[in-house]
JSON list of C-alpha atoms in Angstrom, two decimals:
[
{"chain": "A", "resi": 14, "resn": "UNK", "atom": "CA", "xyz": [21.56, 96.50, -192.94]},
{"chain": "A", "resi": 15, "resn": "UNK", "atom": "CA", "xyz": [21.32, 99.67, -191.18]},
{"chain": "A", "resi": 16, "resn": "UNK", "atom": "CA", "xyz": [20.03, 102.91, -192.86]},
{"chain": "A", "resi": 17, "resn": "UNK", "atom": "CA", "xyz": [23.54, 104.50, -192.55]},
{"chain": "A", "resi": 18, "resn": "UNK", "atom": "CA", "xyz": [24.53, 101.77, -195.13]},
{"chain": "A", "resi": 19, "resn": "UNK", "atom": "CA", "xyz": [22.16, 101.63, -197.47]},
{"chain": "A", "resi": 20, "resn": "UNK", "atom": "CA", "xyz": [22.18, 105.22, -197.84]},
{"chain": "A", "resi": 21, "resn": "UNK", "atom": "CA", "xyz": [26.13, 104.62, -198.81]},
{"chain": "A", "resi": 22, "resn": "UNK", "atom": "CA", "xyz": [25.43, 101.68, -200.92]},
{"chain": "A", "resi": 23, "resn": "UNK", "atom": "CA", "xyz": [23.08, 103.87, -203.14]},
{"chain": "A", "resi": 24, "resn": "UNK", "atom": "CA", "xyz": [25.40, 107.15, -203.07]},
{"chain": "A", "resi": 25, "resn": "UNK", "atom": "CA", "xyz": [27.49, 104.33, -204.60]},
{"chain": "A", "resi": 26, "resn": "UNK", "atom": "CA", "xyz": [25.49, 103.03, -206.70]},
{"chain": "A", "resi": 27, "resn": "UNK", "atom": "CA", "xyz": [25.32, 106.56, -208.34]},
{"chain": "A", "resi": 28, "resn": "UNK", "atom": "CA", "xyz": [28.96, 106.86, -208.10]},
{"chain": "A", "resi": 29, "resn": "UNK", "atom": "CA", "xyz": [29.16, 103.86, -210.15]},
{"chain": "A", "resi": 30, "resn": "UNK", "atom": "CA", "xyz": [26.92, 105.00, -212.86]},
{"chain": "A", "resi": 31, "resn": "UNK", "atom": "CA", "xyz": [29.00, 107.92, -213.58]},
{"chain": "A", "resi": 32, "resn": "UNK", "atom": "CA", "xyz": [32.01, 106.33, -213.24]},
{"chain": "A", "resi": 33, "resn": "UNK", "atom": "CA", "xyz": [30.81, 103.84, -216.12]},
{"chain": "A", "resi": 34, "resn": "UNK", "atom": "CA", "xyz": [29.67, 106.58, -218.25]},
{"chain": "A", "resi": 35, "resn": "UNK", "atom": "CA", "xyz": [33.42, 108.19, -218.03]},
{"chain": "A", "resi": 36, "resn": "UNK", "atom": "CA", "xyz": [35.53, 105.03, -218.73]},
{"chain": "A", "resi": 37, "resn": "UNK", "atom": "CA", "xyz": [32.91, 103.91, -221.59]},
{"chain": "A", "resi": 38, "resn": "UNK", "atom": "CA", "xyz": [33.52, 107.48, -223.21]},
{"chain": "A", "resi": 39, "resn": "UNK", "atom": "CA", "xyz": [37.36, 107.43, -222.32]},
{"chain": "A", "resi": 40, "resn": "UNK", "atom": "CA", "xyz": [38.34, 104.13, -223.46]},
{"chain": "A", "resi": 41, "resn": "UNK", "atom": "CA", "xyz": [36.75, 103.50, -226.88]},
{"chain": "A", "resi": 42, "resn": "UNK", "atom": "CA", "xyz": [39.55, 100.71, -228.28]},
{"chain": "A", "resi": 43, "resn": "UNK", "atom": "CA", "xyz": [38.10, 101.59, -231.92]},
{"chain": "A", "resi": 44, "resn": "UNK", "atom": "CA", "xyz": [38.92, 105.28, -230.98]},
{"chain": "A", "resi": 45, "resn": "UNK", "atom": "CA", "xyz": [42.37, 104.27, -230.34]},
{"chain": "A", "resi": 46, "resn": "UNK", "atom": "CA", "xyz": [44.98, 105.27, -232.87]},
{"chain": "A", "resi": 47, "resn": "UNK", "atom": "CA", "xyz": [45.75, 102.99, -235.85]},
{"chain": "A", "resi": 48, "resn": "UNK", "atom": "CA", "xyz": [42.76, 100.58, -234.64]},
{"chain": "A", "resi": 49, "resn": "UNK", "atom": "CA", "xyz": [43.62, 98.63, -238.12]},
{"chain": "A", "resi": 50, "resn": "UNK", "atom": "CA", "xyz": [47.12, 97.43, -237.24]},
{"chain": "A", "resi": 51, "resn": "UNK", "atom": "CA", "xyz": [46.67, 96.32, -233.50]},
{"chain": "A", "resi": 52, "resn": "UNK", "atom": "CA", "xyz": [50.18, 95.60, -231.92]},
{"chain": "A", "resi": 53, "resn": "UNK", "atom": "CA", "xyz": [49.19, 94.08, -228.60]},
{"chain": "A", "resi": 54, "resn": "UNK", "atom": "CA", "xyz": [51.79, 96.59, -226.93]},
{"chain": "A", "resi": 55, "resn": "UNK", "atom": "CA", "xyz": [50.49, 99.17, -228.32]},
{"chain": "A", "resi": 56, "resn": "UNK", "atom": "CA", "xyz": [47.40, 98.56, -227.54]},
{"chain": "A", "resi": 57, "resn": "UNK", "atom": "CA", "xyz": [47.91, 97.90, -223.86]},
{"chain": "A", "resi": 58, "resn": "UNK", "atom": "CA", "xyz": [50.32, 101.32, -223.40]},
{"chain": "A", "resi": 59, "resn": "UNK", "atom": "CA", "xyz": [47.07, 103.16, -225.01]},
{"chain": "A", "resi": 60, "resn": "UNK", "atom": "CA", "xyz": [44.25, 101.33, -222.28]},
{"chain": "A", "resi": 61, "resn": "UNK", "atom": "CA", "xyz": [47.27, 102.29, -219.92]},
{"chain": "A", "resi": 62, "resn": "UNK", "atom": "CA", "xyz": [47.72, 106.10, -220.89]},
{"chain": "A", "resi": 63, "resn": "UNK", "atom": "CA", "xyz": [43.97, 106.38, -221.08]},
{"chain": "A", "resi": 64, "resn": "UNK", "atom": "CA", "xyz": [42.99, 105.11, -217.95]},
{"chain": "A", "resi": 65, "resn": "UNK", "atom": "CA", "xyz": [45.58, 105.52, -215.21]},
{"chain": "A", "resi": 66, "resn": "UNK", "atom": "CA", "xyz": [44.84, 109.79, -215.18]},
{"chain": "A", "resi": 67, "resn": "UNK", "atom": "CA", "xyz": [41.37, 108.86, -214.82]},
{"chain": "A", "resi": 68, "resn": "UNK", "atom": "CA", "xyz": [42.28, 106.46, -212.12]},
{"chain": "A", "resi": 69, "resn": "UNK", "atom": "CA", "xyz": [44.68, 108.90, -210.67]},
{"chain": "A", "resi": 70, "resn": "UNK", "atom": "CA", "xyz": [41.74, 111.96, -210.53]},
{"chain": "A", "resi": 71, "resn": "UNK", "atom": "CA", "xyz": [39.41, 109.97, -208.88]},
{"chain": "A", "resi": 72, "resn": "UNK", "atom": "CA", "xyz": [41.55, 108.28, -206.26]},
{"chain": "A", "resi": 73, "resn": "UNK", "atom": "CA", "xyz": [42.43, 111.85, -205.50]},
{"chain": "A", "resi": 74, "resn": "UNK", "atom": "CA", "xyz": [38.53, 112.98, -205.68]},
{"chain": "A", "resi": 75, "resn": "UNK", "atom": "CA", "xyz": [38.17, 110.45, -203.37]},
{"chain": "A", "resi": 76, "resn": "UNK", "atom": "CA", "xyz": [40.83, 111.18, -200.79]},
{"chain": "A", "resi": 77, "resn": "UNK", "atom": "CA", "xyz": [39.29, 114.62, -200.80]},
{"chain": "A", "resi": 78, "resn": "UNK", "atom": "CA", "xyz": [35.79, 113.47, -199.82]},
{"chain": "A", "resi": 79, "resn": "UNK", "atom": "CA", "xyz": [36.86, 111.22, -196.87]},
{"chain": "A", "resi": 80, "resn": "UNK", "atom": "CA", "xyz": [38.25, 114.94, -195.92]},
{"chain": "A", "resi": 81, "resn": "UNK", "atom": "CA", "xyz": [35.45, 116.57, -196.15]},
{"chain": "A", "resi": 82, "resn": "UNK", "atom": "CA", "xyz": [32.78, 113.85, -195.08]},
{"chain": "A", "resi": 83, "resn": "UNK", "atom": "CA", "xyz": [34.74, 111.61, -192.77]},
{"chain": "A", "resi": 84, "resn": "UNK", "atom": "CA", "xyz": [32.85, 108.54, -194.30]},
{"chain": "A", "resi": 85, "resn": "UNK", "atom": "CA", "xyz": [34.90, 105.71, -194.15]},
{"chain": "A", "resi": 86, "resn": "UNK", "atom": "CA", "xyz": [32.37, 102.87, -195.17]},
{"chain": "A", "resi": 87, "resn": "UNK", "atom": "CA", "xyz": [31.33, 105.10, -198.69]},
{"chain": "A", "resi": 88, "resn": "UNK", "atom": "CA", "xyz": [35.13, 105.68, -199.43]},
{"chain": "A", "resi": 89, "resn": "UNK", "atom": "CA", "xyz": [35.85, 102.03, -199.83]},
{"chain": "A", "resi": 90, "resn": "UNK", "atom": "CA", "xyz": [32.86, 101.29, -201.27]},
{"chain": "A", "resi": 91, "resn": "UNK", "atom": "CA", "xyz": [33.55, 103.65, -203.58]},
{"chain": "A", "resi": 92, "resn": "UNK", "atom": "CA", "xyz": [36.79, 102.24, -204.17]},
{"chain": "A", "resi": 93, "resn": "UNK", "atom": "CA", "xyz": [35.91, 99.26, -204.98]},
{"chain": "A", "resi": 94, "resn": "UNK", "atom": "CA", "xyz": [33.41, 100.74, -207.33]},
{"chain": "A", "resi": 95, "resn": "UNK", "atom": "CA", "xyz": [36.42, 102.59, -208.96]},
{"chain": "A", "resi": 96, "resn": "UNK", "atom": "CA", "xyz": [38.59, 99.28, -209.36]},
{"chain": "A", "resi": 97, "resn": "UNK", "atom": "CA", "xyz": [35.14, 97.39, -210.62]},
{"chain": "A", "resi": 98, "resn": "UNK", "atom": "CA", "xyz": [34.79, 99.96, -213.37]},
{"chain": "A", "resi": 99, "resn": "UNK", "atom": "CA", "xyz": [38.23, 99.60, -214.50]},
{"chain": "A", "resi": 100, "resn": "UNK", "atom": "CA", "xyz": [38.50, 95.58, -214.52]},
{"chain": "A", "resi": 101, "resn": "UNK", "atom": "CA", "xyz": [35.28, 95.80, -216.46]},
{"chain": "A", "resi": 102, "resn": "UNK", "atom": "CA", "xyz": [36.42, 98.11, -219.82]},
{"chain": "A", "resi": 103, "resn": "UNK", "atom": "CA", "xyz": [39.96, 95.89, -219.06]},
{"chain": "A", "resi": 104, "resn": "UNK", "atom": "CA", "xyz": [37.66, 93.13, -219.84]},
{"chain": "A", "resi": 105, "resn": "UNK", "atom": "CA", "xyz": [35.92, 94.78, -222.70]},
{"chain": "A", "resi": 106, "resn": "UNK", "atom": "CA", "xyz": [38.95, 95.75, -224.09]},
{"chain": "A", "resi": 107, "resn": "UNK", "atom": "CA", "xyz": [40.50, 92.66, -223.88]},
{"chain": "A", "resi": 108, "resn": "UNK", "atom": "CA", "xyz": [37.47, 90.88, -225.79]},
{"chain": "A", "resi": 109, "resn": "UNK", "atom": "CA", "xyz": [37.75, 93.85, -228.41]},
{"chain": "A", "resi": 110, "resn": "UNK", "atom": "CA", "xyz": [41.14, 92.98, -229.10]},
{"chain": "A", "resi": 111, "resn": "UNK", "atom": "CA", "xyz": [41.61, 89.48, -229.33]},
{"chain": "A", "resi": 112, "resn": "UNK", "atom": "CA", "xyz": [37.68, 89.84, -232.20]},
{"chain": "A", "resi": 113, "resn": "UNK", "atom": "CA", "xyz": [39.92, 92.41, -233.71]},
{"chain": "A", "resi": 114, "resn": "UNK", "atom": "CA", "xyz": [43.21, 90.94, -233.83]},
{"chain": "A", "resi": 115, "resn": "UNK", "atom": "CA", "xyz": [41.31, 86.77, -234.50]},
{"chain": "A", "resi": 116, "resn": "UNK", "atom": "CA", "xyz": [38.55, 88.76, -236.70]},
{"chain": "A", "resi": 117, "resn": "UNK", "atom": "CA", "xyz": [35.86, 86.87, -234.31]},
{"chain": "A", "resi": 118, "resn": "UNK", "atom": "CA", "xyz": [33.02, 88.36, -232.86]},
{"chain": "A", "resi": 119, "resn": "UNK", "atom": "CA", "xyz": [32.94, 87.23, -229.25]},
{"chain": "A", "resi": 120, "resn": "UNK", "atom": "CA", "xyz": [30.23, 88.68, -227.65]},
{"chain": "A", "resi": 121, "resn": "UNK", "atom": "CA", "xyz": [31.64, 89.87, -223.89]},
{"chain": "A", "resi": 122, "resn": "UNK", "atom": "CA", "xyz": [28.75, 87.81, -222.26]},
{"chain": "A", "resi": 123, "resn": "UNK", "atom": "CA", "xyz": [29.56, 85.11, -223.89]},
{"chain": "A", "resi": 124, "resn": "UNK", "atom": "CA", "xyz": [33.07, 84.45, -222.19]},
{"chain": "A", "resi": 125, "resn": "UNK", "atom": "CA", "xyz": [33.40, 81.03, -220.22]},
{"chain": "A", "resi": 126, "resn": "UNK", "atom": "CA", "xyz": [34.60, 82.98, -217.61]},
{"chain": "A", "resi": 127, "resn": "UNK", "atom": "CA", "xyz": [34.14, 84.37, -214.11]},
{"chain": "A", "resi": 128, "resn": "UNK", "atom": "CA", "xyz": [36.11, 87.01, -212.64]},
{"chain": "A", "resi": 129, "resn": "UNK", "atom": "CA", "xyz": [36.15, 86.57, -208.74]},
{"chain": "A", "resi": 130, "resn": "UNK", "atom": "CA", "xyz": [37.17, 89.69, -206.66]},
{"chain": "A", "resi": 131, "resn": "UNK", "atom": "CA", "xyz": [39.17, 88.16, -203.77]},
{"chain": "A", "resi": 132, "resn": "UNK", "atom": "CA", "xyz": [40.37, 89.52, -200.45]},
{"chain": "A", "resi": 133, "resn": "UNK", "atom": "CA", "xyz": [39.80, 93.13, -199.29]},
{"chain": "A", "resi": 134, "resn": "UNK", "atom": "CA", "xyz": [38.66, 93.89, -202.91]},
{"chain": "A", "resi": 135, "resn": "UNK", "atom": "CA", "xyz": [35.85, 90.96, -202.62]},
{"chain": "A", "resi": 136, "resn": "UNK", "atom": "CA", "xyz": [34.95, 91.89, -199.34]},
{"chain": "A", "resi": 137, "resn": "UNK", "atom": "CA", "xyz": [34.43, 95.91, -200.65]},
{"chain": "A", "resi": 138, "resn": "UNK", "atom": "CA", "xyz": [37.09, 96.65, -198.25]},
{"chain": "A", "resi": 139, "resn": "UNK", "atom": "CA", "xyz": [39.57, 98.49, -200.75]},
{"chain": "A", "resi": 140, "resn": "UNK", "atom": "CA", "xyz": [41.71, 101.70, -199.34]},
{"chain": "A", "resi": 141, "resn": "UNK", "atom": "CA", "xyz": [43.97, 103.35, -200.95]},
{"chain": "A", "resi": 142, "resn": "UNK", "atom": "CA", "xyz": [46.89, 101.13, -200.92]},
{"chain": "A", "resi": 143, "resn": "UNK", "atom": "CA", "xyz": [44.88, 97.59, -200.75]},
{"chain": "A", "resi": 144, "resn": "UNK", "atom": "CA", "xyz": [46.05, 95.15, -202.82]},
{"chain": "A", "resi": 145, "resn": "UNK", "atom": "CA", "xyz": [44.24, 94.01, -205.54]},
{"chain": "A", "resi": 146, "resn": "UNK", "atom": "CA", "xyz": [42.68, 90.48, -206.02]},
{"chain": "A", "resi": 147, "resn": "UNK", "atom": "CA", "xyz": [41.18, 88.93, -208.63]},
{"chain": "A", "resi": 148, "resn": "UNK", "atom": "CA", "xyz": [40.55, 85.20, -209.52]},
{"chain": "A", "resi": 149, "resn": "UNK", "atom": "CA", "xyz": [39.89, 83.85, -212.92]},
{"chain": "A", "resi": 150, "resn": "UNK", "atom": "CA", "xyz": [37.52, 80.53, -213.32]},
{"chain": "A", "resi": 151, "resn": "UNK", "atom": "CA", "xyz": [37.00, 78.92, -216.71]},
{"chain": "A", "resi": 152, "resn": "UNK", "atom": "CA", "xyz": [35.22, 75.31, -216.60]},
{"chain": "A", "resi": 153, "resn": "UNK", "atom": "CA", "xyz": [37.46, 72.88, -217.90]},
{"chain": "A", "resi": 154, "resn": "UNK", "atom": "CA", "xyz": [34.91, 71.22, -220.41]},
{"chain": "A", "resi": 155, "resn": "UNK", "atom": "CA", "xyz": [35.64, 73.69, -223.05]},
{"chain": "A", "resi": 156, "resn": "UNK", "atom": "CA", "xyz": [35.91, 72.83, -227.16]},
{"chain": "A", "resi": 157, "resn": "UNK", "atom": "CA", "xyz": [39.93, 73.47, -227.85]},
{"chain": "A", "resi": 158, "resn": "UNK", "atom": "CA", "xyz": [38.75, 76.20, -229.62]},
{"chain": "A", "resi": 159, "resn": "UNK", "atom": "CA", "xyz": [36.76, 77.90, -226.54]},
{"chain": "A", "resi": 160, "resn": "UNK", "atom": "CA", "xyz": [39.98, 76.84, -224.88]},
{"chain": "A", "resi": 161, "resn": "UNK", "atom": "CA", "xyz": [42.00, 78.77, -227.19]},
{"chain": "A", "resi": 162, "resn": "UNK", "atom": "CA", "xyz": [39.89, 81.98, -227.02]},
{"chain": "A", "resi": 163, "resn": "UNK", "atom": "CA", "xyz": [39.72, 82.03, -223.27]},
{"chain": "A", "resi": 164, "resn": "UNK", "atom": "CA", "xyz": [43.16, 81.65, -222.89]},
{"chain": "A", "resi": 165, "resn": "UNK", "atom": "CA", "xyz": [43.97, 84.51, -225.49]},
{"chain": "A", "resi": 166, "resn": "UNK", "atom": "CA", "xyz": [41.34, 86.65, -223.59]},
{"chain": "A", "resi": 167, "resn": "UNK", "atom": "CA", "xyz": [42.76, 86.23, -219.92]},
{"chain": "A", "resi": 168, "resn": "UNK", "atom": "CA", "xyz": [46.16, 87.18, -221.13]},
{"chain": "A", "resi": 169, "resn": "UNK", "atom": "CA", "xyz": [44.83, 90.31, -222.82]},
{"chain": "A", "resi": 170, "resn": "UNK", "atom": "CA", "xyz": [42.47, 91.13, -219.34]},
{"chain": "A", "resi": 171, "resn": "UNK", "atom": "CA", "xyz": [46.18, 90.08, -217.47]},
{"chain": "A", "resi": 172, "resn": "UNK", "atom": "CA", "xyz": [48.19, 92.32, -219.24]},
{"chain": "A", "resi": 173, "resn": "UNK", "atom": "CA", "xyz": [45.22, 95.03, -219.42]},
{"chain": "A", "resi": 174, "resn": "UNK", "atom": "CA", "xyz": [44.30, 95.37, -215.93]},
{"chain": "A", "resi": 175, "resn": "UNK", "atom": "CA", "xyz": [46.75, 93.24, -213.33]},
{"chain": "A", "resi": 176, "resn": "UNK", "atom": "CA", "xyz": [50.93, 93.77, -215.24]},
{"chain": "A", "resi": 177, "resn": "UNK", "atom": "CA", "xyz": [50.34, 97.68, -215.93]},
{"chain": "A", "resi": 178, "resn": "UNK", "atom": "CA", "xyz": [50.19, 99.48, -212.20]},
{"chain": "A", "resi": 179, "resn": "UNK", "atom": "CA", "xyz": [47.05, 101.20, -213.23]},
{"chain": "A", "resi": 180, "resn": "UNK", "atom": "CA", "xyz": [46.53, 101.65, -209.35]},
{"chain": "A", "resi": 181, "resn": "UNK", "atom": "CA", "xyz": [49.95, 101.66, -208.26]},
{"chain": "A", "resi": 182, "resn": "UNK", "atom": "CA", "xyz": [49.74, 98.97, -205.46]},
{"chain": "A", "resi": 183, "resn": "UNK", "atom": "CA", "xyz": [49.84, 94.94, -205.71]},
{"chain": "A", "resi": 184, "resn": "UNK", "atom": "CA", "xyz": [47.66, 93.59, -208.36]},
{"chain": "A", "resi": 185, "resn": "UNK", "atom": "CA", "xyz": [47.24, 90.18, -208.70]},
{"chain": "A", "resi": 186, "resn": "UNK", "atom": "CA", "xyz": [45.36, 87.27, -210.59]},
{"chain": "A", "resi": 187, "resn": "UNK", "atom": "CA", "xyz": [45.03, 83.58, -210.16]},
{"chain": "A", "resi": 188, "resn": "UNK", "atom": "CA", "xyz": [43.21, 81.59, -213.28]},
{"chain": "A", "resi": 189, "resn": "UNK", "atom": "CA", "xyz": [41.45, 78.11, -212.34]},
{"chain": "A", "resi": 190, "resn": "UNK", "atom": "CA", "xyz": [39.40, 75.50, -214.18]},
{"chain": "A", "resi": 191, "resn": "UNK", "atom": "CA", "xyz": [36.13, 75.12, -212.40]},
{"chain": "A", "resi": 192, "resn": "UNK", "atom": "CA", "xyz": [35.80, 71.74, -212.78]},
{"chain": "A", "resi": 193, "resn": "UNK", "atom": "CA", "xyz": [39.71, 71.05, -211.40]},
{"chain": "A", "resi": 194, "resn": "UNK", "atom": "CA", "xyz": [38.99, 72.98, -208.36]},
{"chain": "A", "resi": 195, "resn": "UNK", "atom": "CA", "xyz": [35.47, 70.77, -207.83]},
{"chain": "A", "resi": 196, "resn": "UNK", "atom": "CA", "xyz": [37.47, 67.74, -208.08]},
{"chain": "A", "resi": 197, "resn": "UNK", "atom": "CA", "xyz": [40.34, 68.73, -205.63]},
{"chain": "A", "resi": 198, "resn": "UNK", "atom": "CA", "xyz": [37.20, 69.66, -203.12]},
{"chain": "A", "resi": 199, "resn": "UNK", "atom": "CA", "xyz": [35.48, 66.58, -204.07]},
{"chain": "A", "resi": 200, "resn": "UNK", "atom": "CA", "xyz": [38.68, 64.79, -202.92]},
{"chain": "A", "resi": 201, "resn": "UNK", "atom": "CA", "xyz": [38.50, 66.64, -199.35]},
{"chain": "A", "resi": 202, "resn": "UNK", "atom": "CA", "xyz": [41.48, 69.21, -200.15]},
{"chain": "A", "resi": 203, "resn": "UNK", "atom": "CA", "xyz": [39.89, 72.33, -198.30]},
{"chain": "A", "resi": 204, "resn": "UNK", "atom": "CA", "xyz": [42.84, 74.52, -198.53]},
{"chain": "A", "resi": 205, "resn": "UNK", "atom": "CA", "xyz": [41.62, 74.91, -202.18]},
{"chain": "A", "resi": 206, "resn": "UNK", "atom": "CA", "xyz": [38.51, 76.26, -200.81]},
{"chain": "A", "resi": 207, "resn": "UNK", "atom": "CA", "xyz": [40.22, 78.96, -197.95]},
{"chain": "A", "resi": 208, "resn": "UNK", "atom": "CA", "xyz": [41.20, 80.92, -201.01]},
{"chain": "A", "resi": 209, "resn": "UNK", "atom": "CA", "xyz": [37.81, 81.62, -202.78]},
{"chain": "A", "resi": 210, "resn": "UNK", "atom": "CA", "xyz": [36.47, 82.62, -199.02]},
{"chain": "A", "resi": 211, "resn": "UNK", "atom": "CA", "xyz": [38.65, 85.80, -198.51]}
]
């Protein structure tokens, strides 16, 4: 990797410290209002109004700074650092809500789940009106009740990040069973592999 790069990948790297700090500050689910009596709805609109002027400032932020710097390669790094941050409190928030609305305590880590960037957002390739990718594995071999929570979660994560035009272009997810997608390979179906390669 040439020095040009790596000097972008670690301007990045900053970028997506701060931007972490922010969103973890700005979208607090037990900050939200009524936290007691969580209507999913409700709850989703909130994530929604919190985040999207956030997203909206730093999309702009960043439109300024290819202006100024001409950097191509650091702007969509840097976007996809912006759309990384978001998926991730969509994902914290989702796991908040379905331990506060099940009265679990699902530990984020502890999800049976992968969440795949695909495309121009997997390749770090994100400008401002990319679409956005994402894929959702779960192994099959799950207890009905891991079953049940994952299923719960992905629809909160779904309606969280992909259903509310938080970046106001085409977001998209796809949710597969691990072990459904090994056996379709297994049985020499490589068009189910072309789509994990974008």
């Amino acid at each position: 990797m040439s020095e040009f790069h790596q000097s972008n990948r670690i301007i990045s790297g900053k970028y997506l410290s701060e931007l972490r700090g922010h969103v973890t500050n700005l979208v607090r689910p037990e900050d939200f209002p009524d936290p007691k009596r969580t209507d999913p709805q409700k709850f989703y609109l909130e994530f929604k109004n919190r985040i999207v002027p956030f997203v909206n400032t730093e999309i702009q932020h960043l439109k300024d700074s290819l202006t100024q710097t001409g950097n191509s390669h650091l702007l969509l790094l840097n976007s996809t650092v912006l759309v990384d941050t978001v998926l991730q409190a969509a994902f914290n928030a989702a796991v908040w809500l379905y331990n506060h609305t099940q009265q679990k305590q699902f530990l984020e880590k502890n999800v049976p789940i992968a969440v795949i960037a695909r495309g121009g957002y997997g390749r770090e390739e994100i400008y401002f009106q990319s679409d956005i990718a994402v894929q959702i594995v779960s192994q099959s071999a799950l207890t009905d009740d891991e079953a049940k929570k994952v299923e719960q979660i992905v629809k909160h994560l779904e309606y969280l990040f992909v259903h509310q035009n938080i970046f106001q272009t085409s977001t998209s997810s796809y949710f597969v069973e691990n072990d459904l997608l090994k056996k379709q390979l297994n049985a020499g179906k490589l068009t189910d592999l072309f789509p994990l390669l974008e």
